Amino acid sequence: MKRRHRHIALAAAFLPVAAAAFWFAAPYNIAASVEHYAPIRALLNGYMKNAVAIRAARTEPPDWFDPDDPALIRLGAGHFATGCAACHGAPGRPRSPVVRGMLPEPTRLESAQYSTGEYYWLARHGLKYTGMPGWAGEGRDDEPWALAAFLGNYAALSPGDYHDLAWGPSPPPSDAAAMTLGGVAGPQTPFDGCARCHGRDGLGRDGTAPKLAGQSAEYLAAALDAYAGNRRQSGFMEPVAAALSPRLRAELARRFAGMPPASPVPDGAPPPGDAARGRTLAERGDEHDEIPSCIACHGGDGTAPRAPDIPRLAGQDARWIVVWLRMWRDGPIPDTPGAPRMAAAARGLDDDEIADLAAFYSTAASAGANRER
């Protein structure tokens, strides 16, 4: 028994010495130019996949999430083109030789075998020691679901499908293998990049991005400045805005502000929610739930805000209004001058009231633009 205790004591004393020797001698080569030993590679890959699967299983998708929603897939494709393709490549676009020198290499998505929930977790949180970043918009847990929807359909996309999803009415970048983070290589102008989600007429695509046409230049420029300065959170918008100079942000704001504003939604399936109840809530508020009147700031029908730094709501897609009001209610709250006022106004709204307000403003009469520029 004493001998065994002696052996245990010797082993306990030896382990710190061995660990220190390993630390200072650094025998394991950490250079990206040298492959891992096969057992170590298998251990690291297996642990990573297990860690992702366990954490993704704890993540419940929101009730509005549909992995086959074409609008979400298009939104995810647009972000992938500017935020992910530089490392991962894209259908019909090879990865840059630079990133092929990384260890581990970025995942080959055409053969990846992740669930939609696992894609969400990876996009939201990233991976340590791999170069895979977490989501740029702090607190915007809603946004990576669009990328997850796109990645869940990635393997079935042809180069033509990808082009249509990611670039829409805007021209694609050049045939260069890589695209820069926050922008694209080739002949695209900053306006082309904006138009992919917001439309060349400023009237958006699918309701996943706001309609910019007819907003005041002051409001648009302030929003871009806030995204660029990390005072307004969005993994979609922050990388794009940060890549623009203040002069370009101001020019883009003026260009979209000069476009004809949105009209009410066309005839067809009405948006969810009760527009009549939404009008009543917008006009009167709800004193019991401490919900103020919307028209005090946004104007009677949402077409004429009381100040240039307040957005015009009339004709916005109901889908977008719902997303935005939920963000104002649940966070993250932007670090901008009017944010505390708007957050206080949205705090008492429930989901039904948000849907009602969205139905009202998306169908509100378009009697003119806010021209206080």
Tab-separated table of N, CA and C in Angstrom, residues 213-311:
chain	number	residue	atom	x	y	z
A	213	ALA	N	-37.079	54.219	-49.822
A	213	ALA	CA	-37.547	55.309	-50.672
A	213	ALA	C	-38.466	56.246	-49.895
A	214	GLY	N	-38.187	57.545	-49.992
A	214	GLY	CA	-39.042	58.534	-49.360
A	214	GLY	C	-38.743	58.814	-47.908
A	215	GLN	N	-37.821	58.063	-47.289
A	215	GLN	CA	-37.383	58.429	-45.942
A	215	GLN	C	-36.558	59.711	-46.036
A	216	SER	N	-36.427	60.410	-44.949
A	216	SER	CA	-35.605	61.620	-44.987
A	216	SER	C	-34.130	61.248	-45.071
A	217	ALA	N	-33.361	62.089	-45.740
A	217	ALA	CA	-31.922	61.849	-45.834
A	217	ALA	C	-31.288	61.863	-44.455
A	218	GLU	N	-31.791	62.708	-43.559
A	218	GLU	CA	-31.239	62.765	-42.203
A	218	GLU	C	-31.417	61.435	-41.480
A	219	TYR	N	-32.619	60.876	-41.595
A	219	TYR	CA	-32.877	59.607	-40.918
A	219	TYR	C	-31.991	58.494	-41.470
A	220	LEU	N	-31.900	58.391	-42.793
A	220	LEU	CA	-31.112	57.319	-43.406
A	220	LEU	C	-29.630	57.462	-43.090
A	221	ALA	N	-29.110	58.685	-43.166
A	221	ALA	CA	-27.693	58.895	-42.870
A	221	ALA	C	-27.389	58.570	-41.412
A	222	ALA	N	-28.289	58.973	-40.511
A	222	ALA	CA	-28.075	58.688	-39.090
A	222	ALA	C	-28.097	57.186	-38.827
A	223	ALA	N	-28.994	56.462	-39.513
A	223	ALA	CA	-29.048	55.011	-39.332
A	223	ALA	C	-27.764	54.354	-39.824
A	224	LEU	N	-27.276	54.764	-40.997
A	224	LEU	CA	-26.029	54.198	-41.519
A	224	LEU	C	-24.855	54.514	-40.601
A	225	ASP	N	-24.805	55.733	-40.101
A	225	ASP	CA	-23.724	56.109	-39.183
A	225	ASP	C	-23.777	55.265	-37.911
A	226	ALA	N	-24.991	55.006	-37.417
A	226	ALA	CA	-25.129	54.210	-36.195
A	226	ALA	C	-24.702	52.765	-36.427
A	227	TYR	N	-25.050	52.206	-37.582
A	227	TYR	CA	-24.586	50.851	-37.902
A	227	TYR	C	-23.064	50.819	-38.013
A	228	ALA	N	-22.506	51.794	-38.700
A	228	ALA	CA	-21.054	51.824	-38.891
A	228	ALA	C	-20.320	51.982	-37.565
A	229	GLY	N	-20.932	52.687	-36.622
A	229	GLY	CA	-20.297	52.943	-35.335
A	229	GLY	C	-20.662	51.956	-34.248
A	230	ASN	N	-21.340	50.839	-34.613
A	230	ASN	CA	-21.720	49.803	-33.649
A	230	ASN	C	-22.678	50.336	-32.590
A	231	ARG	N	-23.472	51.347	-32.947
A	231	ARG	CA	-24.479	51.871	-32.026
A	231	ARG	C	-25.870	51.340	-32.353
A	232	ARG	N	-25.976	50.679	-33.466
A	232	ARG	CA	-27.223	50.045	-33.889
A	232	ARG	C	-26.840	48.657	-34.381
A	233	GLN	N	-27.528	47.633	-33.865
A	233	GLN	CA	-27.048	46.269	-34.062
A	233	GLN	C	-27.745	45.573	-35.231
A	234	SER	N	-26.946	45.042	-36.143
A	234	SER	CA	-27.437	44.180	-37.215
A	234	SER	C	-26.250	43.511	-37.880
A	235	GLY	N	-26.246	42.187	-37.879
A	235	GLY	CA	-25.182	41.473	-38.573
A	235	GLY	C	-25.238	41.649	-40.072
A	236	PHE	N	-26.403	42.018	-40.599
A	236	PHE	CA	-26.516	42.313	-42.022
A	236	PHE	C	-25.948	43.691	-42.352
A	237	MET	N	-26.318	44.684	-41.572
A	237	MET	CA	-26.024	46.069	-41.929
A	237	MET	C	-24.679	46.576	-41.424
A	238	GLU	N	-24.231	46.130	-40.278
A	238	GLU	CA	-22.994	46.687	-39.716
A	238	GLU	C	-21.777	46.480	-40.624
A	239	PRO	N	-21.539	45.266	-41.163
A	239	PRO	CA	-20.364	45.118	-42.039
A	239	PRO	C	-20.450	45.983	-43.285
A	240	VAL	N	-21.655	46.158	-43.821
A	240	VAL	CA	-21.826	46.961	-45.032
A	240	VAL	C	-21.589	48.432	-44.733
A	241	ALA	N	-22.226	48.936	-43.678
A	241	ALA	CA	-22.103	50.358	-43.353
A	241	ALA	C	-20.687	50.718	-42.936
A	242	ALA	N	-20.024	49.821	-42.208
A	242	ALA	CA	-18.668	50.114	-41.742
A	242	ALA	C	-17.683	50.233	-42.892
A	243	ALA	N	-17.994	49.600	-44.032
A	243	ALA	CA	-17.094	49.656	-45.189
A	243	ALA	C	-17.266	50.934	-45.999
A	244	LEU	N	-18.282	51.738	-45.685
A	244	LEU	CA	-18.557	52.968	-46.430
A	244	LEU	C	-17.972	54.173	-45.710
A	245	SER	N	-17.454	55.109	-46.463
A	245	SER	CA	-16.978	56.364	-45.878
A	245	SER	C	-18.179	57.215	-45.476
A	246	PRO	N	-18.003	58.169	-44.558
A	246	PRO	CA	-19.110	59.075	-44.215
A	246	PRO	C	-19.692	59.771	-45.441
A	247	ARG	N	-18.850	60.133	-46.392
A	247	ARG	CA	-19.347	60.801	-47.600
A	247	ARG	C	-20.260	59.871	-48.393
A	248	LEU	N	-19.849	58.610	-48.562
A	248	LEU	CA	-20.682	57.666	-49.301
A	248	LEU	C	-21.989	57.378	-48.573
A	249	ARG	N	-21.933	57.293	-47.246
A	249	ARG	CA	-23.167	57.058	-46.493
A	249	ARG	C	-24.143	58.207	-46.712
A	250	ALA	N	-23.643	59.428	-46.698
A	250	ALA	CA	-24.508	60.589	-46.922
A	250	ALA	C	-25.062	60.599	-48.345
A	251	GLU	N	-24.236	60.234	-49.319
A	251	GLU	CA	-24.696	60.214	-50.715
A	251	GLU	C	-25.789	59.168	-50.917
A	252	LEU	N	-25.601	57.994	-50.348
A	252	LEU	CA	-26.615	56.953	-50.478
A	252	LEU	C	-27.909	57.376	-49.798
A	253	ALA	N	-27.796	58.024	-48.648
A	253	ALA	CA	-28.993	58.491	-47.947
A	253	ALA	C	-29.771	59.473	-48.813
A	254	ARG	N	-29.074	60.403	-49.444
A	254	ARG	CA	-29.760	61.380	-50.297
A	254	ARG	C	-30.399	60.706	-51.512
A	255	ARG	N	-29.719	59.710	-52.059
A	255	ARG	CA	-30.249	59.042	-53.255
A	255	ARG	C	-31.552	58.314	-52.941
A	256	PHE	N	-31.574	57.548	-51.876
A	256	PHE	CA	-32.801	56.841	-51.528
A	256	PHE	C	-33.892	57.803	-51.066
A	257	ALA	N	-33.508	58.866	-50.394
A	257	ALA	CA	-34.504	59.833	-49.933
A	257	ALA	C	-35.222	60.503	-51.099
A	258	GLY	N	-34.562	60.616	-52.238
A	258	GLY	CA	-35.162	61.263	-53.392
A	258	GLY	C	-36.071	60.373	-54.213
A	259	MET	N	-36.225	59.110	-53.843
A	259	MET	CA	-37.067	58.189	-54.609
A	259	MET	C	-38.517	58.284	-54.155
A	260	PRO	N	-39.481	58.006	-55.051
A	260	PRO	CA	-40.896	58.024	-54.663
A	260	PRO	C	-41.155	57.029	-53.541
A	261	PRO	N	-41.913	57.427	-52.539
A	261	PRO	CA	-42.116	56.552	-51.379
A	261	PRO	C	-43.032	55.384	-51.671
A	262	ALA	N	-43.094	54.476	-50.703
A	262	ALA	CA	-43.897	53.265	-50.852
A	262	ALA	C	-45.376	53.594	-50.841
A	263	SER	N	-46.133	52.837	-51.622
A	263	SER	CA	-47.588	52.902	-51.604
A	263	SER	C	-48.111	51.797	-50.694
A	264	PRO	N	-49.414	51.824	-50.378
A	264	PRO	CA	-49.972	50.720	-49.592
A	264	PRO	C	-49.791	49.393	-50.318
A	265	VAL	N	-49.882	48.309	-49.578
A	265	VAL	CA	-49.732	46.997	-50.201
A	265	VAL	C	-50.812	46.805	-51.246
A	266	PRO	N	-50.534	46.101	-52.344
A	266	PRO	CA	-51.542	45.898	-53.380
A	266	PRO	C	-52.637	44.946	-52.928
A	267	ASP	N	-53.694	44.882	-53.760
A	267	ASP	CA	-54.777	43.948	-53.469
A	267	ASP	C	-54.224	42.532	-53.429
A	268	GLY	N	-54.825	41.703	-52.624
A	268	GLY	CA	-54.362	40.333	-52.476
A	268	GLY	C	-54.523	39.911	-51.040
A	269	ALA	N	-53.751	38.947	-50.622
A	269	ALA	CA	-53.858	38.463	-49.250
A	269	ALA	C	-53.473	39.572	-48.283
A	270	PRO	N	-54.366	39.927	-47.364
A	270	PRO	CA	-54.029	40.986	-46.407
A	270	PRO	C	-52.966	40.500	-45.435
A	271	PRO	N	-52.198	41.411	-44.868
A	271	PRO	CA	-51.192	40.991	-43.885
A	271	PRO	C	-51.863	40.479	-42.625
A	272	PRO	N	-51.175	39.644	-41.851
A	272	PRO	CA	-51.739	39.206	-40.573
A	272	PRO	C	-52.013	40.412	-39.680
A	273	GLY	N	-52.953	40.259	-38.784
A	273	GLY	CA	-53.286	41.367	-37.904
A	273	GLY	C	-54.525	42.099	-38.380
A	274	ASP	N	-55.067	42.911	-37.493
A	274	ASP	CA	-56.288	43.666	-37.760
A	274	ASP	C	-55.923	45.130	-37.950
A	275	ALA	N	-56.041	45.621	-39.191
A	275	ALA	CA	-55.633	46.992	-39.490
A	275	ALA	C	-56.490	48.011	-38.755
A	276	ALA	N	-57.779	47.710	-38.562
A	276	ALA	CA	-58.652	48.654	-37.858
A	276	ALA	C	-58.229	48.793	-36.401
A	277	ARG	N	-57.945	47.664	-35.756
A	277	ARG	CA	-57.452	47.741	-34.376
A	277	ARG	C	-56.104	48.445	-34.333
A	278	GLY	N	-55.274	48.189	-35.349
A	278	GLY	CA	-53.980	48.854	-35.399
A	278	GLY	C	-54.118	50.358	-35.521
A	279	ARG	N	-55.066	50.827	-36.333
A	279	ARG	CA	-55.291	52.270	-36.458
A	279	ARG	C	-55.706	52.875	-35.120
A	280	THR	N	-56.627	52.199	-34.437
A	280	THR	CA	-57.075	52.705	-33.138
A	280	THR	C	-55.915	52.789	-32.156
A	281	LEU	N	-55.092	51.755	-32.121
A	281	LEU	CA	-53.948	51.759	-31.207
A	281	LEU	C	-52.952	52.842	-31.596
A	282	ALA	N	-52.727	53.015	-32.899
A	282	ALA	CA	-51.785	54.040	-33.353
A	282	ALA	C	-52.276	55.437	-33.004
A	283	GLU	N	-53.581	55.651	-33.090
A	283	GLU	CA	-54.130	56.987	-32.851
A	283	GLU	C	-54.294	57.296	-31.368
A	284	ARG	N	-54.701	56.301	-30.585
A	284	ARG	CA	-55.070	56.555	-29.190
A	284	ARG	C	-54.079	55.984	-28.177
A	285	GLY	N	-53.302	54.987	-28.588
A	285	GLY	CA	-52.459	54.305	-27.630
A	285	GLY	C	-53.292	53.459	-26.688
A	286	ASP	N	-52.694	53.035	-25.604
A	286	ASP	CA	-53.384	52.238	-24.590
A	286	ASP	C	-52.830	52.653	-23.236
A	287	GLU	N	-53.607	53.469	-22.543
A	287	GLU	CA	-53.127	54.011	-21.268
A	287	GLU	C	-52.904	52.914	-20.243
A	288	HIS	N	-53.744	51.871	-20.283
A	288	HIS	CA	-53.630	50.792	-19.302
A	288	HIS	C	-52.281	50.091	-19.397
A	289	ASP	N	-51.798	49.858	-20.630
A	289	ASP	CA	-50.522	49.177	-20.836
A	289	ASP	C	-49.373	50.145	-21.094
A	290	GLU	N	-49.625	51.423	-20.857
A	290	GLU	CA	-48.608	52.470	-21.027
A	290	GLU	C	-48.041	52.478	-22.448
A	291	ILE	N	-48.948	52.349	-23.427
A	291	ILE	CA	-48.567	52.413	-24.838
A	291	ILE	C	-48.998	53.771	-25.371
A	292	PRO	N	-48.074	54.623	-25.749
A	292	PRO	CA	-48.455	55.948	-26.237
A	292	PRO	C	-48.975	55.886	-27.671
A	293	SER	N	-49.584	56.959	-28.097
A	293	SER	CA	-50.025	57.074	-29.483
A	293	SER	C	-48.820	57.120	-30.415
A	294	CYS	N	-48.913	56.390	-31.531
A	294	CYS	CA	-47.827	56.408	-32.519
A	294	CYS	C	-47.812	57.706	-33.322
A	295	ILE	N	-48.999	58.288	-33.542
A	295	ILE	CA	-49.080	59.443	-34.438
A	295	ILE	C	-48.400	60.668	-33.841
A	296	ALA	N	-48.174	60.655	-32.533
A	296	ALA	CA	-47.506	61.802	-31.918
A	296	ALA	C	-46.131	62.034	-32.524
A	297	CYS	N	-45.489	60.960	-32.970
A	297	CYS	CA	-44.164	61.092	-33.593
A	297	CYS	C	-44.199	60.792	-35.088
A	298	HIS	N	-44.956	59.762	-35.480
A	298	HIS	CA	-44.896	59.275	-36.859
A	298	HIS	C	-45.942	59.905	-37.774
A	299	GLY	N	-46.815	60.748	-37.237
A	299	GLY	CA	-47.828	61.386	-38.067
A	299	GLY	C	-49.096	60.561	-38.155
A	300	GLY	N	-50.167	61.211	-38.637
A	300	GLY	CA	-51.492	60.611	-38.599
A	300	GLY	C	-51.609	59.273	-39.293
A	301	ASP	N	-51.070	59.154	-40.507
A	301	ASP	CA	-51.150	57.877	-41.210
A	301	ASP	C	-49.770	57.318	-41.526
A	302	GLY	N	-48.770	57.826	-40.851
A	302	GLY	CA	-47.413	57.318	-41.037
A	302	GLY	C	-46.683	57.897	-42.217
A	303	THR	N	-47.274	58.901	-42.896
A	303	THR	CA	-46.619	59.465	-44.074
A	303	THR	C	-45.826	60.718	-43.763
A	304	ALA	N	-46.096	61.353	-42.630
A	304	ALA	CA	-45.462	62.641	-42.343
A	304	ALA	C	-44.946	62.676	-40.912
A	305	PRO	N	-43.787	62.083	-40.648
A	305	PRO	CA	-43.211	62.137	-39.302
A	305	PRO	C	-43.017	63.573	-38.831
A	306	ARG	N	-43.025	63.738	-37.511
A	306	ARG	CA	-42.954	65.081	-36.936
A	306	ARG	C	-41.564	65.696	-37.020
A	307	ALA	N	-40.548	64.877	-37.285
A	307	ALA	CA	-39.174	65.392	-37.372
A	307	ALA	C	-38.410	64.552	-38.386
A	308	PRO	N	-37.370	65.126	-39.001
A	308	PRO	CA	-36.629	64.392	-40.036
A	308	PRO	C	-35.930	63.136	-39.539
A	309	ASP	N	-35.671	63.037	-38.235
A	309	ASP	CA	-34.962	61.855	-37.732
A	309	ASP	C	-35.913	60.734	-37.309
A	310	ILE	N	-37.187	60.854	-37.674
A	310	ILE	CA	-38.190	59.831	-37.367
A	310	ILE	C	-38.602	59.161	-38.674
A	311	PRO	N	-38.664	57.827	-38.719
A	311	PRO	CA	-38.951	57.159	-40.000
A	311	PRO	C	-40.408	57.275	-40.420
